Amino acid sequence: MTGIKPHAAHWGSFDAVVEQGRVVGVRPFRRDPHPGPLIEAIPDVVHARSRIDRPHVRAGWLRGERRGAERGDRDFVPVSWDQATRLVAEETRRVRAEFGHPAIMGGSYGWSSAGRFHHAKSQLQRFLGLGGGFTNQVTNYSYGAGMTLMPHILGTNEVIQGPVTDWSSIARHTRLMICLGGLPLKNALVTAGGAGAHEYVPWLKRVAEAGGRFVNISPFRGDTPDFLGAEWVPIRPNTDTALILAMIHTLVEAGLEDRGFLATHCTGWDRLRPYVMGEADGTPKTAAWAAAITEVPAETIRALALEAARLPTMLTATWSIQRAEHGEQPWWALVALAAALGGIGKPGQGVMFGYGSLNGMGTPRRELPSVSLPATRNPGGLNIPVARVTELLERPGEILQYNGRDIVLPDIRIIWWAGGNPFHHHQDLNRLRRGWNRAETIIVQEPWWTAAARHADIVLPATTTLERNDIASSSRDRFVRAMHQAIPPQAQARNDHDMLADIAEACGFRDRFTEQRDEAAWLRHLYERWRQACARFGFDAPDYDSFWAEGFVEVPPPEEDFVLFSEFARDPVAHPLNTPSGRVELYSETIAGFGYEEIGGHPRWQAPQEYLGAPLAARFPLHLLSYQPATRLHGQLDPGRVAAADKIQGREPLLMHPADAAARGLRDGDILRVFNERGACLAGLRLSDGIRRGVVAMATGAWWDPSPEQGGLDVHGNPNVLTRDVGTSRLGQGSAAQSCLVEVERFAGALPAVTVHDAPRPVAEQAA
Ligand SMILES: Nc1nc2c(c(=O)[nH]1)N[C@H]1C(S)=C(S)[C@@H](COP(=O)(O)OP(=O)(O)OC[C@H]3O[C@@H](n4cnc5c(=O)[nH]c(N)nc54)[C@H](O)[C@@H]3O)O[C@H]1N2
Ligand SMILES: Nc1nc2c(c(=O)[nH]1)N[C@H]1C(S)=C(S)[C@@H](COP(=O)(O)OP(=O)(O)OC[C@H]3O[C@@H](n4cnc5c(=O)[nH]c(N)nc54)[C@H](O)[C@@H]3O)O[C@H]1N2
Ligand SMILES: [Mo]
């Protein structure tokens, strides 16, 4: 195969340049106004030495060492596809028969790849659902706490997932944009389902040119790009709630709260106001009170509140803000501030979450569906909040409380993952590994020897998107794109659909799984379904053959600005919110009724166990933020050149203020040991005066490389060996990765090699 093939990924659309069956380069999609650099890593990763060449089975598993066995790079035996298929089918049948469907954990959380047909997780879940059901995961790592909270207080998740009030409305009307967590450029490199056009930077520039002023409230100055000229308010991590409450206090003190809006559009102001003013608990939430918690000067807080009352203001917070212990609170408080300002539902005003978290948030787009597989059914299954996965594995038979429900945790026998990497995404990896090892059988479908594949019993090699045909599509992007196969499957890799179709056959339901369609027939089918759905919205998409030949379909932009909640703002009686009161719930009887002492009926300041104001900071005085990487998508692309160029002696960089480094005698470029009671990893020191003192930051995504010779030290730099595995609260049960204290020291001794980008060496062929 040689030529130029249109293709797409979460991190951008591109043409693959192919010579003699190899991807040798990429060219950005010609309609992308601002392509990002991540696509440059594609040739490296597609042909990486960490690709899995054949199916493998752990030798100990073949000998019958199952429950409690140590996993991790242990003696993988290559087997044939026939053998692997038979082993997986037999094991699935056995476990279903002996222990029931929920004994199979098939939540398989993860981003998979952009193509909507070969979406690994959807394929696996379709297979497991047809087989009788499985234990599934609900919510997500991105905004799991927020998405459980918002339906209670705003009646919808549109404020997070979109469509949010669009950039066009902001450019026209917003004069002040207050951004908790900033508006980072790096996050907008990607769109789930594929970025056809990166429109974030052009829109930010238009908003700035229109005269909007930006305030970046974040421990990290780099969370807004220089061209915005934002004011930086360096806040202590995890203290945003205190700052927001003090802004509300300032408004009330000055008589500037929008009493009309609070009376007609909200419920619970009579409960929140006495708390804020201190009548309820004796502590007025003044700017001076918040200054002590946030280390933001009281005058800055007051000035910000008064300015927000004077100017059309959009409030926003990144998704990261709620990825912390009590992560529901800052988002709820921000909704309350927006209510007190009276801006909810007005053009360019109110509150939205995640403008700075993903490309496509706020991009004007016509309301149209996206191409997707039909929803999976899970008849005999169970749902567990995604970030409680270790508890699920640790505590069978016990109760997990979530959002007013008591869930009895099943006893998991099979863990099955396709298109996600729990040893990337979960917190406290050493603890996860202990829970993980309790399973009898772990099956992982992966193109690469990621930590998840290395911790499996049965490893099934998947193709990358370049080795198959597909369609990329996202509700946040104007382009639907054809993904043409560019190269043949590498080694013995197979696509997830085909491997599962064979396993379904061995289980007796191949035809129900495939619906007797092959890849080409499925793509045509999914496209036609989408085309018909679009027609109902008045958009005539071209027929499939024209689309495939052209390589993309462009959805026309909308004619008018989109403003979320505009009808509610105009007439809250005729257009109530989908909450019990029909209004914005500043006090929620439902949440209060759950009786969880860690989350009350209205937003309030609660100190997390790990932040700079906690007693533990005496021993671990640095707050670690583990943010999304600029050089990858999570763990994906880590073997490529973009991620490699950013590392320091092959280790993930850690940002630190020069004064904190000097106090420890550390110099730029030093290799550090970063540690707390949960674990330790290496990192390369990068000094920056753009990070607040007392805060250090590491991107996620360097593949976990624990060294048995070094007592389990991760020699590469995965911050999730350090993060704490605790729910945000029993309401949201979201990931609290951003509440984490650590200490650092210079790493003494010979630098251990990073070996995780090499394939593990197999043991005796065909032992099975
Ligand atoms: N400390 C900390 N941890 C975090 C976060 C944080 O802020 N801090 N953020 C969290 C968030 S928001 C998220 S969304 C998660 C992300 O966590 P994940 O989504 O699990 O991370 P990815 O690395 O994208 O995992 C996708 C996996 O799918 C594989 N894959 C790709 N294409 C295919 C395919 O076609 N077939 C198969 N079988 N596999 C494929 C990739 O190789 C990769 O290993 O991480 C979370 N973890
Ligand atoms: N390049 C790239 N882009 C991505 C991803 C990726 O892996 N790579 N992942 C995508 C995914 S899955 C998601 S969910 C989104 C996530 O999007 P976010 O969750 O918004 O991204 P983060 O980088 O975790 O956090 C943004 C910033 O929040 C700041 N911050 C952290 N804690 C606090 C705090 O307590 N208070 C304040 N005020 N600020 C704080 C940090 O300085 C950080 O830089 O990103 C998406 N975009
Ligand atoms: Mo995410």
PDB file of C-alpha atoms in Angstrom, residues 141 323 387-390 422 424-432 626 678 700 719-726 734-738:
ATOM      1  CA  TYR A 141     -13.114  10.511  35.229  1.00  0.00           C
ATOM      2  CA  ARG A 323     -11.659  16.191  40.273  1.00  0.00           C
ATOM      3  CA  ALA A 387     -13.786   5.846  39.746  1.00  0.00           C
ATOM      4  CA  ARG A 388     -14.711   3.333  42.446  1.00  0.00           C
ATOM      5  CA  VAL A 389     -13.159   0.468  40.491  1.00  0.00           C
ATOM      6  CA  THR A 390     -10.665  -0.551  43.169  1.00  0.00           C
ATOM      7  CA  PRO A 422      -6.933   1.629  34.156  1.00  0.00           C
ATOM      8  CA  HIS A 424      -3.190   5.055  33.285  1.00  0.00           C
ATOM      9  CA  HIS A 425      -6.419   6.523  34.521  1.00  0.00           C
ATOM     10  CA  HIS A 426      -7.000   5.300  38.037  1.00  0.00           C
ATOM     11  CA  GLN A 427      -5.598   6.706  41.270  1.00  0.00           C
ATOM     12  CA  ASP A 428      -3.283   4.919  43.715  1.00  0.00           C
ATOM     13  CA  LEU A 429      -2.063   2.308  41.249  1.00  0.00           C
ATOM     14  CA  ASN A 430      -0.351   0.152  43.848  1.00  0.00           C
ATOM     15  CA  ARG A 431      -3.712  -0.291  45.545  1.00  0.00           C
ATOM     16  CA  LEU A 432      -5.477  -0.899  42.235  1.00  0.00           C
ATOM     17  CA  SER A 626      -1.620  15.861  37.783  1.00  0.00           C
ATOM     18  CA  ARG A 678       1.164   5.554  48.713  1.00  0.00           C
ATOM     19  CA  THR A 700      -0.498  12.188  33.362  1.00  0.00           C
ATOM     20  CA  PRO A 719       1.639  10.538  38.960  1.00  0.00           C
ATOM     21  CA  ASN A 720      -1.091   8.006  39.673  1.00  0.00           C
ATOM     22  CA  VAL A 721       1.248   6.045  41.920  1.00  0.00           C
ATOM     23  CA  LEU A 722       0.915   9.075  44.231  1.00  0.00           C
ATOM     24  CA  THR A 723      -2.715  10.175  43.924  1.00  0.00           C
ATOM     25  CA  ARG A 724      -5.307   9.238  46.512  1.00  0.00           C
ATOM     26  CA  ASP A 725      -8.138   6.881  45.618  1.00  0.00           C
ATOM     27  CA  VAL A 726     -11.148   8.371  47.356  1.00  0.00           C
ATOM     28  CA  GLY A 734     -15.882  11.004  41.244  1.00  0.00           C
ATOM     29  CA  SER A 735     -12.123  10.819  41.004  1.00  0.00           C
ATOM     30  CA  ALA A 736     -10.330  13.081  43.497  1.00  0.00           C
ATOM     31  CA  ALA A 737      -6.957  12.946  41.744  1.00  0.00           C
ATOM     32  CA  GLN A 738      -6.255  16.633  42.339  1.00  0.00           C
TER      33      GLN A 738
END
